[in-house]
Short mmCIF file of C-alpha atoms and ligand atoms in Angstrom, two decimals:
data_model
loop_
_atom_site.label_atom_id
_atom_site.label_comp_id
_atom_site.label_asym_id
_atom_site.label_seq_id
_atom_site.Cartn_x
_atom_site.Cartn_y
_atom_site.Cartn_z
CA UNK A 98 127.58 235.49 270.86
CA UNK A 99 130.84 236.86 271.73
CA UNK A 100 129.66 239.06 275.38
CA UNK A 101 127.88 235.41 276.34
CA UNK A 102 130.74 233.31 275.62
CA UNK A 103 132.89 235.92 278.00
CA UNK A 104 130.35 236.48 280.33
CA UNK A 105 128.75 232.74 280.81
CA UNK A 106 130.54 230.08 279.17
CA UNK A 107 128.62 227.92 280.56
CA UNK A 108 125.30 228.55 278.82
CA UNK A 109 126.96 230.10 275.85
CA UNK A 110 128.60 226.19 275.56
CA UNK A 111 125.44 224.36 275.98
CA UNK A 112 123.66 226.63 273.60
CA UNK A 113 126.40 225.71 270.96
CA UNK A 114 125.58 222.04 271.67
CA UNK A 115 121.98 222.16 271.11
CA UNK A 116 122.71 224.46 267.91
CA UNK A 117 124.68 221.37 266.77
CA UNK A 118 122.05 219.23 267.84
CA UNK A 119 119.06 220.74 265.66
CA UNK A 120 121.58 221.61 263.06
CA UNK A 121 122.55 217.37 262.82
CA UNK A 122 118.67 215.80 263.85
CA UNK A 123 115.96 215.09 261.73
CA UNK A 124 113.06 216.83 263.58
CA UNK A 125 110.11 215.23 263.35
CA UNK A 126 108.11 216.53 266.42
CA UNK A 127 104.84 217.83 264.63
CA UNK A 128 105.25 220.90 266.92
CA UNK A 129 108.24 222.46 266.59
CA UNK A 130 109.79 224.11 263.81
CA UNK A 131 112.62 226.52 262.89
CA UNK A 132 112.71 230.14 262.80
CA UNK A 133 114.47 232.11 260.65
CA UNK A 134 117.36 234.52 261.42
CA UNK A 135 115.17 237.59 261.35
CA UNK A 136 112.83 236.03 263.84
CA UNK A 137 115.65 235.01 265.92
CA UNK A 138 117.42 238.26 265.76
CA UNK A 139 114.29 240.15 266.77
CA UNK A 140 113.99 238.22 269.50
CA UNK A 141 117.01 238.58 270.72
CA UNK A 142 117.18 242.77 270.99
CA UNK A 143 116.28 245.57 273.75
CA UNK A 144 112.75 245.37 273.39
CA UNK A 145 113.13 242.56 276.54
CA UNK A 146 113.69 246.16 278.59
CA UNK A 147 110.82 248.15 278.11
CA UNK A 148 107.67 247.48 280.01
CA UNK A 149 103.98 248.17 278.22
CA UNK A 150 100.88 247.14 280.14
CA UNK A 151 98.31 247.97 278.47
CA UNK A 152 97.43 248.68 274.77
CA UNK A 153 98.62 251.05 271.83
CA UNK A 154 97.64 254.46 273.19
CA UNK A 155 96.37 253.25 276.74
CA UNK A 156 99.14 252.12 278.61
CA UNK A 157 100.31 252.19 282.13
CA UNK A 158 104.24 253.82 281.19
CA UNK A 159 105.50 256.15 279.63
CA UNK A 160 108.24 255.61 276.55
CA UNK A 161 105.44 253.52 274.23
CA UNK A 162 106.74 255.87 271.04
CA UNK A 163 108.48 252.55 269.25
CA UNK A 164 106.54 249.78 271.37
CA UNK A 165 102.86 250.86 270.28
CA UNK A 166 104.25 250.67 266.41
CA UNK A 167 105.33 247.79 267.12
CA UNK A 168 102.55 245.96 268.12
CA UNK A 169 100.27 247.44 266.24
CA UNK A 170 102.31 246.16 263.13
CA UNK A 171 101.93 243.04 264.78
CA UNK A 172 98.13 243.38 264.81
CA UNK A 173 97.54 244.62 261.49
CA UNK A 174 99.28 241.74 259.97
CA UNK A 175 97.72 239.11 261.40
CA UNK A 176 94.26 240.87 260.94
CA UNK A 177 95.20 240.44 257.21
CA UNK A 178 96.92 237.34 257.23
CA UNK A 179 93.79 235.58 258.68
CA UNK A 180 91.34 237.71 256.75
CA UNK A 181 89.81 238.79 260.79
CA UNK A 182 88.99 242.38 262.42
CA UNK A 183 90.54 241.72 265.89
CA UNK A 184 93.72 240.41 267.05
CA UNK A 185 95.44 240.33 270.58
CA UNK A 186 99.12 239.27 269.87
CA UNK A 187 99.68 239.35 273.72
CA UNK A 188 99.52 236.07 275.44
CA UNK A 189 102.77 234.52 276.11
CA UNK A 190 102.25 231.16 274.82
CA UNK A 191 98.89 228.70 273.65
CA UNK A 192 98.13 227.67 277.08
CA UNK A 193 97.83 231.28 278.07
CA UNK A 194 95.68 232.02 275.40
CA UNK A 195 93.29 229.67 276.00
CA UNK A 196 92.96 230.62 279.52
CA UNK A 197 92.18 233.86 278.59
CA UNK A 198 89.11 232.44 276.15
CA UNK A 199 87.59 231.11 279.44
CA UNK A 200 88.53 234.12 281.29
CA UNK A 201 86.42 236.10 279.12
CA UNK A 202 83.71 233.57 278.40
CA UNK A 203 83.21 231.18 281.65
CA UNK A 204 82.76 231.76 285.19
CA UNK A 205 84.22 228.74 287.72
CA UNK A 206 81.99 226.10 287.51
CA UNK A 207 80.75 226.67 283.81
CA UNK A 208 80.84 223.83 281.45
CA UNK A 209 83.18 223.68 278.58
CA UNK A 210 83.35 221.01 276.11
CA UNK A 211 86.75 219.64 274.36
CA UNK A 212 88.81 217.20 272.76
CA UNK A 213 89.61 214.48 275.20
CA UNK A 214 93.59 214.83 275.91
CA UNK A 215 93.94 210.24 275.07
CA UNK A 216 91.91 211.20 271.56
CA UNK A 217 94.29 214.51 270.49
CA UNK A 218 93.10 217.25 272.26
CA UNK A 219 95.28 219.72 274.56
CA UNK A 220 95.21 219.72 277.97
CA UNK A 221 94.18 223.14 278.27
CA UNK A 222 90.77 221.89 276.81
CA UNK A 223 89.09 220.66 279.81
CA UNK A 224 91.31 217.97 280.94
CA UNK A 225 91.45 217.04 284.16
CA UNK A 226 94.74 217.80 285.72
CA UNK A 227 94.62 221.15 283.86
CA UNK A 228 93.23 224.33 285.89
CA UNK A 229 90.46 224.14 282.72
CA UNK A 230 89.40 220.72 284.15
CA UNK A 231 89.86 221.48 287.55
CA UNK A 232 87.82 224.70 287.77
CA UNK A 233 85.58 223.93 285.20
CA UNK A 234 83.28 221.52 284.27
CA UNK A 235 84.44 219.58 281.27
CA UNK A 236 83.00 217.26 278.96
CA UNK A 237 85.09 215.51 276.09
CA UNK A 238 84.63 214.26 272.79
CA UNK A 239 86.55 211.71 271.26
CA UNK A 240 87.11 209.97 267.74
CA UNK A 241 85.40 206.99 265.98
CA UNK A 242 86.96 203.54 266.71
CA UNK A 243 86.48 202.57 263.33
CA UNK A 244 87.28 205.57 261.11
CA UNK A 245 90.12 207.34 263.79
CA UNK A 246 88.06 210.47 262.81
CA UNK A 247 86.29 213.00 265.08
CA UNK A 248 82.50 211.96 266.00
CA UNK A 249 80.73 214.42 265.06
CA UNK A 250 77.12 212.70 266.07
CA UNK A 251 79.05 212.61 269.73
CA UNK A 252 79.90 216.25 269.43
CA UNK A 253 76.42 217.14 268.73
CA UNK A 254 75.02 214.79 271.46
CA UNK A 255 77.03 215.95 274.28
CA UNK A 256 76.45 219.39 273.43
CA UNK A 257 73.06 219.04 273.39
CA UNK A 258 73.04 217.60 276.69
CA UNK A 259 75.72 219.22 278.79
CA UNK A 260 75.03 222.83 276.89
CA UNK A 261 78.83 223.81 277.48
CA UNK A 262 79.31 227.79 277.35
CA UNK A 263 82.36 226.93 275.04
CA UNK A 264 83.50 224.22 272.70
CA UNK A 265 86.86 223.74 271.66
CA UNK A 266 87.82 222.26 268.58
CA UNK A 267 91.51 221.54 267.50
CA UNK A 268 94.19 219.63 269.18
CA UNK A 269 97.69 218.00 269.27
CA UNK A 270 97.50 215.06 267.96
CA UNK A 271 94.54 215.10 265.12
CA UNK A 272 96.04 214.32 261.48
CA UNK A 273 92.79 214.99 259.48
CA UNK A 274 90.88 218.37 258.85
CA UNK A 275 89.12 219.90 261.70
CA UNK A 276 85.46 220.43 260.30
CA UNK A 277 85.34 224.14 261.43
CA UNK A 278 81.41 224.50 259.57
CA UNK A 279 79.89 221.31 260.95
CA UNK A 280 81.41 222.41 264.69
CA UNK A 281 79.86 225.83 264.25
CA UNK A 282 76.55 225.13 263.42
CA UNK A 283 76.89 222.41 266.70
CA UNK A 284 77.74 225.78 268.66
CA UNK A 285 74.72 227.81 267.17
CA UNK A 286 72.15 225.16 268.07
CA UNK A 287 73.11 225.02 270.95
CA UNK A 288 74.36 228.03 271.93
CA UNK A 289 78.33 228.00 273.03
CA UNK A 290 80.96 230.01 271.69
CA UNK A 291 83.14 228.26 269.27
CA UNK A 292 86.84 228.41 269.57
CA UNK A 293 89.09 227.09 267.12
CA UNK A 294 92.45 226.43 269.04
CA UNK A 295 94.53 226.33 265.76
CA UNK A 296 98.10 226.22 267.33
CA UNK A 297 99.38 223.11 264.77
CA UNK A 298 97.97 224.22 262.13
CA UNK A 299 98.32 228.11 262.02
CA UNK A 300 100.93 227.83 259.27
CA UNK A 301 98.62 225.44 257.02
CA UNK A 302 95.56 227.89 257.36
CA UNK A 303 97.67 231.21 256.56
CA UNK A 304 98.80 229.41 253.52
CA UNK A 305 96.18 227.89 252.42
CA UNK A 306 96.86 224.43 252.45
CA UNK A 307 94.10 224.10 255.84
CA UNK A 308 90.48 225.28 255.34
CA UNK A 309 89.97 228.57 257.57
CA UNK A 310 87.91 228.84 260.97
CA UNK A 311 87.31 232.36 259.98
CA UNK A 312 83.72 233.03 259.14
CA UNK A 313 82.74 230.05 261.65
CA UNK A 314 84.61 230.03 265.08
CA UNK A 315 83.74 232.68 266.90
CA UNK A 316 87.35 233.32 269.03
CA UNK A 317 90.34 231.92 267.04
CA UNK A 318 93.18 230.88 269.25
CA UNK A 319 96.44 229.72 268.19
CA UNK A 320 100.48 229.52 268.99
CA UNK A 321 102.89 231.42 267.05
CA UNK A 322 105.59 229.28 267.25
CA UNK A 323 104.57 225.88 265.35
CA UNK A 324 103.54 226.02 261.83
CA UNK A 325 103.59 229.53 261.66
CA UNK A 326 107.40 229.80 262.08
CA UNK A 327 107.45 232.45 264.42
CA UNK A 328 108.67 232.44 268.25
CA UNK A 329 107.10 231.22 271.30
CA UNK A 330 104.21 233.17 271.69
CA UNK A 331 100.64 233.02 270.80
CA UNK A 332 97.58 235.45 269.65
CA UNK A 333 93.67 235.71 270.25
CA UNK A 334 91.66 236.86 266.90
CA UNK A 335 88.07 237.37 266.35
CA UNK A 336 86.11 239.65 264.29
CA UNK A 337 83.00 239.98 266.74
CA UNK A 338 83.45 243.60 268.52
CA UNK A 339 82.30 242.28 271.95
CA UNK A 340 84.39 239.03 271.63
CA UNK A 341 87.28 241.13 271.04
CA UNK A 342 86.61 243.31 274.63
CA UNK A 343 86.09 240.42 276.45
CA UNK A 344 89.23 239.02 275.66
CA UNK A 345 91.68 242.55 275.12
CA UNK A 346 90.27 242.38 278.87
CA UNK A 347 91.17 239.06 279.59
CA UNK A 348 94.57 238.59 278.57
CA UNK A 349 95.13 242.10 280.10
CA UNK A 350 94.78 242.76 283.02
CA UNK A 351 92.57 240.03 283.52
CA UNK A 352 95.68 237.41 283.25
CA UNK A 353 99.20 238.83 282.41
CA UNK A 354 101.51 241.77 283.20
CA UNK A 355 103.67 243.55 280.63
CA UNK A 356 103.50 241.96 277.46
CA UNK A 357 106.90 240.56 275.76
CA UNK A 358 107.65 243.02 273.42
CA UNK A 359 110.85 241.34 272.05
CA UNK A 360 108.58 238.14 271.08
CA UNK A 361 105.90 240.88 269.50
CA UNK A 362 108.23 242.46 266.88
CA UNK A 363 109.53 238.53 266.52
CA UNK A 364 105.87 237.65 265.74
CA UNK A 365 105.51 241.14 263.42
CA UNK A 366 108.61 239.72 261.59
CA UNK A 367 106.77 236.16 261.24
CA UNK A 368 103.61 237.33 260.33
CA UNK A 369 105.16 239.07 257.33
CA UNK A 370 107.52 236.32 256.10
CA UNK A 371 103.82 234.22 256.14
CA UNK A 372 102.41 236.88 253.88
CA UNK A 373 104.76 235.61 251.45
CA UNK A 374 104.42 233.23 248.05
CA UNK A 375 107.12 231.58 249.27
CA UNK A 376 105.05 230.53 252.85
CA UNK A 377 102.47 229.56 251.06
CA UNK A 378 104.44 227.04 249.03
CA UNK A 379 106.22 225.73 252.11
CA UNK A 380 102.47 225.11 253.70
CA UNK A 381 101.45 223.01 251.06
CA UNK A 382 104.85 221.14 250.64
CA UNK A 383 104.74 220.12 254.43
CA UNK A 384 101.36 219.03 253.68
CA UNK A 385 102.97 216.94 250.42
CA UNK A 386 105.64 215.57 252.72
CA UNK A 387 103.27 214.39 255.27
CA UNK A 388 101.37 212.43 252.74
CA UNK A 389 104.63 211.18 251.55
CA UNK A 390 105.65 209.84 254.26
CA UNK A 391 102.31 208.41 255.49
CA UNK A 392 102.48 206.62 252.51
CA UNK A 393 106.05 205.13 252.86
CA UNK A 394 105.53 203.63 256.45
CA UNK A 395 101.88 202.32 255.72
CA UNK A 396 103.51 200.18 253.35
CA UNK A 397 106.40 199.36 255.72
CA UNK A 398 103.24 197.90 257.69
CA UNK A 399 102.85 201.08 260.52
CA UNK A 400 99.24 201.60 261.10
CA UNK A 401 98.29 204.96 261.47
CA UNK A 402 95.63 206.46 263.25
CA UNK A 403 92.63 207.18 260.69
CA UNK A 404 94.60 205.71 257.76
CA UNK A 405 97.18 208.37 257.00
CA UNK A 406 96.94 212.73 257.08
CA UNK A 407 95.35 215.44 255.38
CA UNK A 408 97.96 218.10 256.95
CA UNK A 409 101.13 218.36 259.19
CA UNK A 410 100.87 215.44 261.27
CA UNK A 411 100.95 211.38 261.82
CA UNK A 412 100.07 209.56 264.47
CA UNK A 413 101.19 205.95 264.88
CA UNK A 414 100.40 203.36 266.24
CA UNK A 415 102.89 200.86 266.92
CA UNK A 416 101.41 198.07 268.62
CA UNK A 417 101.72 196.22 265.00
CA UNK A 418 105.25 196.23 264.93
CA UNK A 419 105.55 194.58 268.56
CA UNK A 420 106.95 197.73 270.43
CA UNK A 421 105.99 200.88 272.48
CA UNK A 422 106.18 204.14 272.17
CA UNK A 423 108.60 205.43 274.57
CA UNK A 424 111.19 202.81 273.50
CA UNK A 425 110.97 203.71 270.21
CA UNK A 426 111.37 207.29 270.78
CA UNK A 427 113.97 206.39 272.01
CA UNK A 428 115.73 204.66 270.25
CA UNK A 429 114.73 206.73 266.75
CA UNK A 430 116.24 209.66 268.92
CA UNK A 431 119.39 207.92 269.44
CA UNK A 432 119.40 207.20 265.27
CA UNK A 433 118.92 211.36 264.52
CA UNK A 434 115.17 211.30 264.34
CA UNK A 435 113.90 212.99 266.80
CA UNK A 436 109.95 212.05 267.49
CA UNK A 437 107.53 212.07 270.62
CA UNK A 438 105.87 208.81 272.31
CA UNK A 439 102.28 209.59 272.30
CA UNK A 440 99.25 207.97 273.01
CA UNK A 441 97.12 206.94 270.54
CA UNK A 442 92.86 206.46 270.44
CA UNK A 443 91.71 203.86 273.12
CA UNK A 444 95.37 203.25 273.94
CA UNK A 445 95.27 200.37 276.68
CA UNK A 446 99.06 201.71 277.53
CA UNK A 447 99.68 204.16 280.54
CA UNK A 448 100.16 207.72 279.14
CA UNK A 449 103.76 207.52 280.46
CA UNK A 450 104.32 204.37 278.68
CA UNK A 451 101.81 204.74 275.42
CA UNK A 452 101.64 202.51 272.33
CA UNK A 453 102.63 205.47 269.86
CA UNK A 454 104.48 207.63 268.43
CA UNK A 455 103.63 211.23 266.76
CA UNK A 456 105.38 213.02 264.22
CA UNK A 457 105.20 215.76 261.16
CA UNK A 458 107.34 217.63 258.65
CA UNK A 459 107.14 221.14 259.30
CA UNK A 460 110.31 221.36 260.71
CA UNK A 461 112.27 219.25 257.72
CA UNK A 462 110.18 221.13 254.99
CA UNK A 463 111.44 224.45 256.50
CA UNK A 464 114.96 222.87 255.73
CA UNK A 465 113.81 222.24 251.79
CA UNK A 466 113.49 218.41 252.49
CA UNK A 467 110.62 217.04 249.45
CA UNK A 468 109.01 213.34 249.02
CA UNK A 469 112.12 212.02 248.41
CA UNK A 470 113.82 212.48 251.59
CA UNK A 471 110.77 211.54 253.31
CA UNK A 472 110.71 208.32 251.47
CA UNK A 473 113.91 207.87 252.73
CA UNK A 474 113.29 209.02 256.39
CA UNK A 475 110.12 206.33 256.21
CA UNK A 476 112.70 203.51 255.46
CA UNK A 477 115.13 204.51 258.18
CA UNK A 478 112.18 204.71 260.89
CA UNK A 479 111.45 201.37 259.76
CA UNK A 480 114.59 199.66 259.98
CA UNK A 481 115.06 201.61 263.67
CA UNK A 482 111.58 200.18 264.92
CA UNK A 483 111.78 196.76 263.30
CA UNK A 484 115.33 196.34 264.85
CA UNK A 485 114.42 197.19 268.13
CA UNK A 486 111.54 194.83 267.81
CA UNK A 487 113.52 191.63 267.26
CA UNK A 488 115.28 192.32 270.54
CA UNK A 489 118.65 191.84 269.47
CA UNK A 490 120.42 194.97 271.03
CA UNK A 491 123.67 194.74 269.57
CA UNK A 492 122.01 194.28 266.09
CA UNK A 493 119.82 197.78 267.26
CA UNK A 494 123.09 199.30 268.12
CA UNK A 495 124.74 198.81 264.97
CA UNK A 496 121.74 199.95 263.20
CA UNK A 497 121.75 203.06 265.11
CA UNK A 498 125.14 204.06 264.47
CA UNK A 499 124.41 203.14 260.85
CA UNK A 500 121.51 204.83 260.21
CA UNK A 501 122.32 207.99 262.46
CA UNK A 502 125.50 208.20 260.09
CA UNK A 503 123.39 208.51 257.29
CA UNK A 504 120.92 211.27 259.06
CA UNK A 505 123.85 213.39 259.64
CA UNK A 506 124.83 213.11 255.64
CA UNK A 507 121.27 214.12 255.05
CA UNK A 508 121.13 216.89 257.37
CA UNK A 509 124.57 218.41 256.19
CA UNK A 510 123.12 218.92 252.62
CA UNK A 511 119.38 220.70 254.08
CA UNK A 512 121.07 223.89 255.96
CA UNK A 513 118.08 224.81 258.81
CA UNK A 514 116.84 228.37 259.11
CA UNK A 515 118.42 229.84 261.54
CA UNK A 516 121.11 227.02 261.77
CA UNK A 517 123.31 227.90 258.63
C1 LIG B 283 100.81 223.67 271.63
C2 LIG B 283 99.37 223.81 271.90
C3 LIG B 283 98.88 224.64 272.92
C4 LIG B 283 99.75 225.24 273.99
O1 LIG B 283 100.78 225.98 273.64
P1 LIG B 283 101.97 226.31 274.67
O2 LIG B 283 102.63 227.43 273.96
O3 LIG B 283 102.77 225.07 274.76
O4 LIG B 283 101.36 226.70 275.96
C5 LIG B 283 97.52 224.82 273.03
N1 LIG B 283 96.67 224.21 272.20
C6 LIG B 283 97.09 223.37 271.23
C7 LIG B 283 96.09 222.72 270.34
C8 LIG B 283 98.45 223.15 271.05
O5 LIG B 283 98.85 222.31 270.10
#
């Protein structure tokens, strides 16, 4: 970064420090992840220069020669990562995407039917300071009180009486299997399309360690830049020839300009390190290392929503251990492990100021961390959290220093991607 540092110290500086900062953290945020170099270097090249509205062979500028390659790579390898017959590797990010799904499927008005955001779902789903709840009509499903789990009796209910054009399943903050056959055939009887927003989980279904939505969502949306590894950015697939018109149309010129052509060959790159043995083993490690360390707090006495995970993520609910969210965030932050407050099922909290936390190991099992270490980041949570809730802040505070010592030993011996 030599023509930065000279040009813009400044930035160049800060970049430096948040380098250091994801190089010495423990990242637990269940959305985030690192790239590798390749990814980061293709990002980072002259393909932010050229413009290309439009499609391989029909676009609106001339010089496409290396751009339409490009993208078409892009295409062809998530057509045969996913095992689909149409993909749109356009949209610049998940919330884009999914506008684009009711772009192409709803008119204002229309009723769509998603996760509720309080139960796990994204806000792009309906909710109502979203656009998607604004302009639409939305109806929301929610999960069990008892089991944590999706309802799928409520799914089928509502559908049957609201008869939303579209029905989104997926979502933010779900740590069990989504139930892609059981939410198609709800779609089929009555009649929406189904579209499986798979933005967590992209990484766990190209590797294997996540059952598919191919074969039973009709549109398949997802992000590029969690699971999958790749950089911000997102893609539309579907292997129904009209679905695929209505939203090539959509996302073009029905939404966005010129496409980001540096993030496409960044995606290309990502799509082909995901092809790999080596992705598939990572997939079903971060699925090991969630269980891991589900298993570790649960018996530190955390209660987590639905009883522990089946992939990437755990949601907690803290109320048990006589503290918030946000606090604890807070202070696990301040320790090296970085999490996000989050609210959990039937929180009675304000989402501002919710009873939980939510977390994952993509990002640690992308820096080789195994069941050990997560044993180990389990314990230090729980010392954090139980600190914090005797009240004693200068016992917190040496706790802190202590354990955030002990991160940055951790962290020093798991190089991350990108970071070494
Ligand atoms: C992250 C996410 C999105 C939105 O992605 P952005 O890139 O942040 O716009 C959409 N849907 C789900 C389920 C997500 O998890």
């Amino acid at each position: 970064m030599s023509s930065l540092s000279h040009v813009d110290p400044e930035i160049a500086e800060l970049i430096t420090a948040e380098e250091r900062r994801q190089a010495d953290t423990v990242k637990l945020i269940p959305s985030e992840n690192y790239v590798s170099r390749a990814v980061l270097e293709a990002t980072g090249t002259v393909l932010t220069n050229k413009y290309s509205e439009g499609y391989a062979g029909k676009r609106y500028y001339e010089g496409q020669q290396v751009i339409d390659q490009i993208e078409t790579l892009a295409i062809e390898r998530a057509k045969s990562l996913f095992g689909v017959t149409h993909a749109n590797v356009q949209p610049y990010s998940g919330s884009p995407a999914n506008l684009a799904i009711y772009l192409a499927f709803l008119n204002p008005g229309d009723t769509v039917m998603g996760m509720g955001l309080p139960f796990g779902g994204h806000l792009t789903h309906g909710w109502s300071v979203s656009a998607t709840g604004k302009w639409f009509s939305s109806v929301r499903y929610g999960v069990r009180r008892d089991t944590g789990r999706i309802d799928m009796d409520e799914v089928r209910s509502l559908a049957l009486e609201h008869r939303p054009k579209v029905i989104f399943c997926g979502g933010t903050a779900i740590p069990r299997t989504i139930d892609f056959p059981a939410f198609a055939e709800i779609a089929r009887e009555t009649g929406a399309v189904l579209a499986a927003d798979i933005a967590h989980i992209a990484g766990l279904v190209a590797g294997g360690a996540h059952p598919s939505p191919v074969g039973h969502a009709d549109v398949i949306s997802t992000t590029t830049h969690k699971t999958l590894r790749g950089p911000r950015g997102a893609m539309l697939m579907t292997s129904d020839d009209e679905h695929a018109k209505a939203l090539n149309k959509a996302v073009f010129p029905g939404l966005q300009g010129g496409p980001h052509n540096h993030t496409t060959a960044a995606i290309a790159v990502a799509l082909r390190e995901a092809s790999t043995d080596d992705f598939k083993t990572y997939a079903h490690q971060v699925v090991t290392n969630a269980k891991a360390l589900a298993e570790e707090l649960a018996s530190r006495g955390f209660t987590l929503i639905s009883g522990g995970t089946d992939n990437h993520l755990i949601l907690i609910d803290l109320t048990s251990k006589g503290v918030a969210g946000k606090p604890a965030a807070q202070a696990l932050d301040r320790a090296g492990l970085e999490t996000n407050y989050n609210t959990v099922p039937f929180d009675p909290r304000k989402p501002f100021d919710p009873s939980g936390i939510r977390i994952g190991t993509p990002s640690v099992t992308s820096r080789g961390m195994g069941e050990s270490e997560m044993r180990q980041i389990g314990s230090w949570m729980d010392e954090v959290v139980t600190s914090l809730a005797k009240g004693d802040a200068d016992a917190t505070e040496s706790v802190i220093t202590r354990v955030h010592a002990e991160v940055s030993a951790l962290t020093a011996k798991f190089p991350a991607p990108g970071l070494d």
